[in-house]
Amino acid sequence: MAGSGKLMAVMGGKDTMTGFLLGGIGVLNKHCQPNFLVMEKDTTISETEDTFQQFLNQDDISSILINQHALDALWHCIPAILEIPSKEYLCDAANVSIPHRARGMFMSENLH
Amino acid sequence: RNEGMDLRVELDFLLLQLLKDLEQLEAKRQALNAWVEEGWLSFSKARYAMGAKSVGPLQYASHMEPQVRVCTGEAQDGLQKFWMVRAALRRRKGLPRTPEPDSSPAPQNPLKWFGILVPHSLRQAQASFREGLQLAADMASLQSRISWGRSQLQELQEKLKQLKPRAP
C-alpha cells in the first residue's frame, strides 16, 4: 500500500466509526480489506470475532481501536500464550508471566 | 549490601516512573473520551441541520484511502513509540507538486462524503476525532512503556529477593 506507516483499525458503533473515519483512517478499496467494522445491534458475535481475527492477522495494521463492550466479548479470541523452554535457553520459572503477575506487583514482601 | 542499595534505588526510580506513566495514560484516556463525546454532540448538531439520516454509514464512500497512518519506531529509551502521520502526495525532487501518473490517488477529505457545503458542526466533529486519534497514538506508546516498566519492576523485585539472606 502506498504511503509510509501502518493503519489503525476500528471496531465500534455508528457514531464512533463515522467520527474516526472522518478523522481519515479508513481504507476501502479493491486491493485490501476494510480496516473498520460498524457494530450494530444485529452484528453477530461470529462476524465480530472473524473481523477481529482478520485485523490481528493483517501485517499492515498496527493498532485496533475497539469499544470496550465489544472487547469484552472477544477475550476468548485472544489465544492463550504459553511460555515453553527451549534447548538453547532454559525457561526461567520465576519469570513466567501469568504466575508472575498473579504474585502482584505491589505485595509488601516484594517491596523494601 | 551495596548491590541491594543500588537495586532499591533503581526500583524506586522505576516505580515512580511507572506511576507517572499510569497517571498520564489515565489522563489521556479521559481526554480521548471527552473528545469522542464532543464529536458525538457535534454529530447531533449536524443531524439537526442536515437531517437525521444525513450523517452515518449511508454516506460512507465506496472507495477510501487513509489520510492518516500510524508510524511506529524506537524511542530514545529503546521502547516502541506510536505517532500519527498525515498522508502526502509523492513527488520527485525539483518538480512542482503534482501526482506522478502511477501514484495512488490523493486521499479525499471524508467531509466531502456528506456534501459540498457541510455545516460547521460536522467540521468540528472531524476536528474532535482527529484530536482523539493523536491521543490514541500517545496512549499506545504509553501502554508499551507501562508493559515494559512492569516487567522490569518484576525482574528487579526478584533480584532483590535473591539477595535477601535465606533463613537457616
Tab-separated table of N, CA and C in Angstrom, chain A residues 1-8 13-30 36 38 40 60 62-63 65 94-95 97 100-101 103-107 109-112, chain B residues 8 11-12 15 18 36 40 43 47 55-57 60-72 82 84-85 104 110-111 113-114 122 126 129-130 133 136 150 153-154 157-158 160-161 164:
chain	number	residue	atom	x	y	z
A	1	MET	N	0.860	-1.189	0.000
A	1	MET	CA	0.000	0.000	0.000
A	1	MET	C	0.891	1.232	0.000
A	2	ALA	N	0.491	2.258	-0.794
A	2	ALA	CA	1.292	3.452	-0.880
A	2	ALA	C	1.302	4.172	0.450
A	3	GLY	N	2.379	4.955	0.695
A	3	GLY	CA	2.441	5.734	1.925
A	3	GLY	C	3.155	4.974	3.003
A	4	SER	N	3.885	5.747	3.863
A	4	SER	CA	4.578	5.091	4.957
A	4	SER	C	3.639	4.982	6.129
A	5	GLY	N	3.980	4.074	7.043
A	5	GLY	CA	3.146	3.891	8.218
A	5	GLY	C	2.102	2.841	7.982
A	6	LYS	N	1.543	2.397	9.117
A	6	LYS	CA	0.535	1.348	9.059
A	6	LYS	C	-0.837	1.948	9.348
A	7	LEU	N	-1.810	1.056	9.381
A	7	LEU	CA	-3.192	1.500	9.570
A	7	LEU	C	-3.647	1.294	11.003
A	8	MET	N	-4.687	2.066	11.337
A	8	MET	CA	-5.354	1.867	12.619
A	8	MET	C	-6.721	1.285	12.288
A	13	GLY	N	-19.439	1.459	17.403
A	13	GLY	CA	-20.772	1.873	16.998
A	13	GLY	C	-20.719	2.887	15.858
A	14	LYS	N	-21.907	3.206	15.339
A	14	LYS	CA	-22.004	4.053	14.140
A	14	LYS	C	-21.338	5.408	14.297
A	15	ASP	N	-21.656	6.090	15.369
A	15	ASP	CA	-21.127	7.449	15.524
A	15	ASP	C	-19.623	7.442	15.775
A	16	THR	N	-19.154	6.495	16.594
A	16	THR	CA	-17.709	6.391	16.836
A	16	THR	C	-17.002	6.097	15.526
A	17	MET	N	-17.569	5.188	14.739
A	17	MET	CA	-16.980	4.814	13.467
A	17	MET	C	-16.956	5.995	12.507
A	18	THR	N	-18.104	6.671	12.373
A	18	THR	CA	-18.179	7.818	11.468
A	18	THR	C	-17.142	8.853	11.866
A	19	GLY	N	-17.005	9.053	13.161
A	19	GLY	CA	-16.050	10.038	13.663
A	19	GLY	C	-14.609	9.709	13.279
A	20	PHE	N	-14.198	8.473	13.556
A	20	PHE	CA	-12.804	8.132	13.252
A	20	PHE	C	-12.553	8.038	11.758
A	21	LEU	N	-13.569	7.659	10.993
A	21	LEU	CA	-13.402	7.679	9.534
A	21	LEU	C	-13.281	9.112	9.046
A	22	LEU	N	-14.041	10.028	9.647
A	22	LEU	CA	-13.894	11.457	9.328
A	22	LEU	C	-12.483	11.912	9.667
A	23	GLY	N	-11.918	11.312	10.678
A	23	GLY	CA	-10.549	11.645	11.072
A	23	GLY	C	-9.525	11.193	10.049
A	24	GLY	N	-9.944	10.304	9.133
A	24	GLY	CA	-9.097	9.964	7.993
A	24	GLY	C	-8.379	8.630	8.051
A	25	ILE	N	-8.827	7.704	8.894
A	25	ILE	CA	-8.082	6.448	8.997
A	25	ILE	C	-8.645	5.332	8.115
A	26	GLY	N	-9.777	5.572	7.455
A	26	GLY	CA	-10.464	4.494	6.749
A	26	GLY	C	-9.776	4.040	5.468
A	27	VAL	N	-9.845	2.738	5.223
A	27	VAL	CA	-9.366	2.167	3.965
A	27	VAL	C	-10.474	1.295	3.396
A	28	LEU	N	-10.797	1.507	2.143
A	28	LEU	CA	-11.786	0.661	1.474
A	28	LEU	C	-11.489	0.723	-0.011
A	29	ASN	N	-10.880	-0.330	-0.547
A	29	ASN	CA	-10.635	-0.379	-1.980
A	29	ASN	C	-10.517	-1.837	-2.421
A	30	LYS	N	-10.398	-2.033	-3.718
A	30	LYS	CA	-10.437	-3.398	-4.243
A	30	LYS	C	-9.174	-4.193	-3.891
A	36	PHE	N	-12.223	-1.408	9.151
A	36	PHE	CA	-13.199	-0.987	10.150
A	36	PHE	C	-14.413	-1.906	10.105
A	38	VAL	N	-18.470	-1.521	11.497
A	38	VAL	CA	-19.530	-0.809	12.213
A	38	VAL	C	-20.335	-1.849	12.969
A	40	GLU	N	-23.460	-2.911	14.924
A	40	GLU	CA	-24.850	-2.513	15.194
A	40	GLU	C	-25.514	-3.609	16.017
A	60	ASP	N	-0.490	-4.960	7.935
A	60	ASP	CA	-0.489	-3.504	7.755
A	60	ASP	C	-1.304	-2.773	8.817
A	62	SER	N	-1.396	-1.686	12.740
A	62	SER	CA	-0.508	-1.622	13.915
A	62	SER	C	-1.285	-1.515	15.212
A	63	SER	N	-2.558	-1.084	15.136
A	63	SER	CA	-3.337	-0.922	16.362
A	63	SER	C	-4.818	-1.038	16.038
A	65	LEU	N	-8.620	0.164	17.511
A	65	LEU	CA	-9.485	0.890	18.456
A	65	LEU	C	-10.782	0.110	18.532
A	94	ALA	N	10.752	-18.348	37.503
A	94	ALA	CA	10.377	-17.174	38.302
A	94	ALA	C	9.773	-16.071	37.452
A	95	ASN	N	10.067	-16.103	36.163
A	95	ASN	CA	9.606	-15.009	35.308
A	95	ASN	C	8.528	-15.404	34.322
A	97	SER	N	5.116	-15.354	32.843
A	97	SER	CA	4.327	-14.121	33.006
A	97	SER	C	3.075	-14.249	33.864
A	100	HIS	N	3.724	-14.730	37.566
A	100	HIS	CA	4.434	-13.530	37.989
A	100	HIS	C	3.453	-12.401	38.267
A	101	ARG	N	2.510	-12.228	37.329
A	101	ARG	CA	1.502	-11.189	37.512
A	101	ARG	C	0.633	-11.504	38.711
A	103	ARG	N	1.423	-12.913	41.392
A	103	ARG	CA	2.066	-12.575	42.675
A	103	ARG	C	1.840	-11.120	43.028
A	104	GLY	N	1.554	-10.350	42.058
A	104	GLY	CA	1.221	-8.950	42.312
A	104	GLY	C	2.451	-8.077	42.366
A	105	MET	N	2.368	-6.933	41.739
A	105	MET	CA	3.495	-6.033	41.709
A	105	MET	C	3.729	-5.364	43.044
A	106	PHE	N	2.647	-5.177	43.799
A	106	PHE	CA	2.822	-4.325	44.977
A	106	PHE	C	2.649	-5.086	46.282
A	107	MET	N	2.901	-6.417	46.262
A	107	MET	CA	2.841	-7.147	47.527
A	107	MET	C	3.950	-6.641	48.423
A	109	GLU	N	5.932	-7.913	50.622
A	109	GLU	CA	7.238	-8.592	50.754
A	109	GLU	C	8.113	-8.381	49.521
A	110	ASN	N	7.501	-7.875	48.429
A	110	ASN	CA	8.302	-7.611	47.258
A	110	ASN	C	8.876	-6.208	47.253
A	111	LEU	N	8.391	-5.396	48.196
A	111	LEU	CA	8.914	-4.045	48.314
A	111	LEU	C	9.852	-3.981	49.506
A	112	HIS	N	10.762	-3.031	49.475
A	112	HIS	CA	11.735	-2.976	50.565
A	112	HIS	C	11.272	-2.071	51.677
B	8	ARG	N	17.560	-1.148	45.142
B	8	ARG	CA	16.441	-0.422	45.749
B	8	ARG	C	16.251	0.951	45.111
B	11	LEU	N	14.760	0.410	41.804
B	11	LEU	CA	13.359	0.008	41.977
B	11	LEU	C	12.480	1.223	42.256
B	12	ASP	N	12.975	2.094	43.124
B	12	ASP	CA	12.235	3.324	43.435
B	12	ASP	C	12.014	4.145	42.178
B	15	LEU	N	9.514	2.467	39.860
B	15	LEU	CA	8.158	2.514	40.412
B	15	LEU	C	7.550	3.895	40.200
B	18	LEU	N	6.731	4.363	36.587
B	18	LEU	CA	5.546	3.582	36.241
B	18	LEU	C	4.268	4.283	36.700
B	36	VAL	N	-14.207	12.312	22.050
B	36	VAL	CA	-15.185	11.455	21.362
B	36	VAL	C	-16.606	11.921	21.704
B	40	TRP	N	-19.564	13.287	19.256
B	40	TRP	CA	-20.954	12.794	19.188
B	40	TRP	C	-21.937	13.961	19.248
B	43	PHE	N	-22.100	15.702	16.048
B	43	PHE	CA	-22.915	14.932	15.093
B	43	PHE	C	-24.400	15.228	15.304
B	47	ARG	N	-26.803	16.673	12.463
B	47	ARG	CA	-28.039	15.989	12.041
B	47	ARG	C	-29.231	16.941	12.125
B	55	VAL	N	-26.007	11.799	8.412
B	55	VAL	CA	-24.647	11.623	8.946
B	55	VAL	C	-24.538	10.205	9.498
B	56	GLY	N	-23.974	9.328	8.705
B	56	GLY	CA	-23.865	7.944	9.155
B	56	GLY	C	-23.274	7.069	8.083
B	57	PRO	N	-23.325	5.753	8.275
B	57	PRO	CA	-22.724	4.810	7.326
B	57	PRO	C	-23.288	4.901	5.899
B	60	TYR	N	-20.932	6.850	3.736
B	60	TYR	CA	-19.534	6.460	3.550
B	60	TYR	C	-19.239	6.255	2.063
B	61	ALA	N	-18.045	6.650	1.653
B	61	ALA	CA	-17.640	6.473	0.256
B	61	ALA	C	-17.390	4.997	-0.028
B	62	SER	N	-17.521	4.625	-1.296
B	62	SER	CA	-17.265	3.232	-1.667
B	62	SER	C	-15.771	2.991	-1.868
B	63	HIS	N	-15.020	4.069	-1.913
B	63	HIS	CA	-13.577	3.963	-2.013
B	63	HIS	C	-12.961	4.918	-1.004
B	64	MET	N	-12.081	4.380	-0.158
B	64	MET	CA	-11.438	5.238	0.853
B	64	MET	C	-9.940	4.991	0.847
B	65	GLU	N	-9.195	6.071	0.946
B	65	GLU	CA	-7.762	5.965	1.159
B	65	GLU	C	-7.452	6.707	2.454
B	66	PRO	N	-6.557	6.182	3.257
B	66	PRO	CA	-6.331	6.828	4.558
B	66	PRO	C	-5.601	8.165	4.428
B	67	GLN	N	-6.102	9.144	5.158
B	67	GLN	CA	-5.429	10.444	5.230
B	67	GLN	C	-4.328	10.416	6.285
B	68	VAL	N	-4.522	9.544	7.271
B	68	VAL	CA	-3.528	9.444	8.336
B	68	VAL	C	-3.130	7.978	8.537
B	69	ARG	N	-1.894	7.783	8.929
B	69	ARG	CA	-1.386	6.450	9.212
B	69	ARG	C	-0.656	6.488	10.547
B	70	VAL	N	-0.372	5.288	11.059
B	70	VAL	CA	0.337	5.181	12.332
B	70	VAL	C	1.766	4.733	12.047
B	71	CYS	N	2.705	5.527	12.501
B	71	CYS	CA	4.097	5.115	12.369
B	71	CYS	C	4.577	4.565	13.707
B	72	THR	N	5.415	3.573	13.637
B	72	THR	CA	5.992	3.037	14.875
B	72	THR	C	7.498	3.059	14.738
B	82	PHE	N	4.457	5.168	19.103
B	82	PHE	CA	3.490	5.305	18.018
B	82	PHE	C	3.234	6.782	17.777
B	84	MET	N	1.043	9.553	14.758
B	84	MET	CA	0.211	9.654	13.557
B	84	MET	C	0.932	10.514	12.512
B	85	VAL	N	0.826	10.128	11.255
B	85	VAL	CA	1.361	10.960	10.171
B	85	VAL	C	0.273	11.158	9.132
B	104	SER	N	-0.756	6.589	-6.248
B	104	SER	CA	-2.108	6.386	-5.730
B	104	SER	C	-2.841	7.724	-5.737
B	110	PRO	N	-12.727	13.135	3.994
B	110	PRO	CA	-14.007	12.440	4.213
B	110	PRO	C	-15.202	13.382	4.405
B	111	LEU	N	-14.940	14.653	4.679
B	111	LEU	CA	-16.061	15.606	4.811
B	111	LEU	C	-16.858	15.671	3.508
B	113	TRP	N	-17.834	13.354	1.711
B	113	TRP	CA	-18.874	12.319	1.593
B	113	TRP	C	-20.250	12.884	1.932
B	114	PHE	N	-20.257	13.970	2.694
B	114	PHE	CA	-21.515	14.466	3.242
B	114	PHE	C	-22.056	15.657	2.456
B	122	LEU	N	-20.158	19.689	11.595
B	122	LEU	CA	-19.534	18.478	11.058
B	122	LEU	C	-18.013	18.647	11.018
B	126	GLN	N	-15.120	16.434	12.993
B	126	GLN	CA	-13.883	15.916	12.400
B	126	GLN	C	-12.677	16.334	13.229
B	129	PHE	N	-12.451	14.242	16.459
B	129	PHE	CA	-11.956	12.872	16.284
B	129	PHE	C	-10.490	12.856	15.850
B	130	ARG	N	-10.047	13.893	15.151
B	130	ARG	CA	-8.614	13.966	14.801
B	130	ARG	C	-7.786	14.106	16.082
B	133	LEU	N	-7.509	10.777	17.655
B	133	LEU	CA	-6.549	9.865	17.023
B	133	LEU	C	-5.140	10.120	17.531
B	136	ALA	N	-4.899	8.598	20.834
B	136	ALA	CA	-4.853	7.130	20.758
B	136	ALA	C	-3.425	6.660	20.504
B	150	ARG	N	6.526	-2.662	33.894
B	150	ARG	CA	6.052	-3.724	34.799
B	150	ARG	C	7.001	-4.906	34.788
B	153	LEU	N	10.176	-4.025	36.620
B	153	LEU	CA	9.928	-3.952	38.064
B	153	LEU	C	9.928	-5.352	38.665
B	154	GLN	N	9.274	-6.269	37.998
B	154	GLN	CA	9.188	-7.642	38.494
B	154	GLN	C	10.561	-8.299	38.502
B	157	GLN	N	12.467	-6.912	41.468
B	157	GLN	CA	11.940	-7.447	42.724
B	157	GLN	C	12.470	-8.854	42.968
B	158	GLU	N	12.561	-9.633	41.911
B	158	GLU	CA	13.095	-10.993	42.039
B	158	GLU	C	14.569	-10.965	42.417
B	160	LEU	N	16.104	-8.656	44.027
B	160	LEU	CA	16.203	-8.194	45.412
B	160	LEU	C	15.894	-9.336	46.383
B	161	LYS	N	14.933	-10.117	46.009
B	161	LYS	CA	14.550	-11.279	46.829
B	161	LYS	C	15.722	-12.236	46.954
B	164	LYS	N	18.321	-11.309	49.499
B	164	LYS	CA	17.984	-11.387	50.936
B	164	LYS	C	18.563	-12.678	51.489
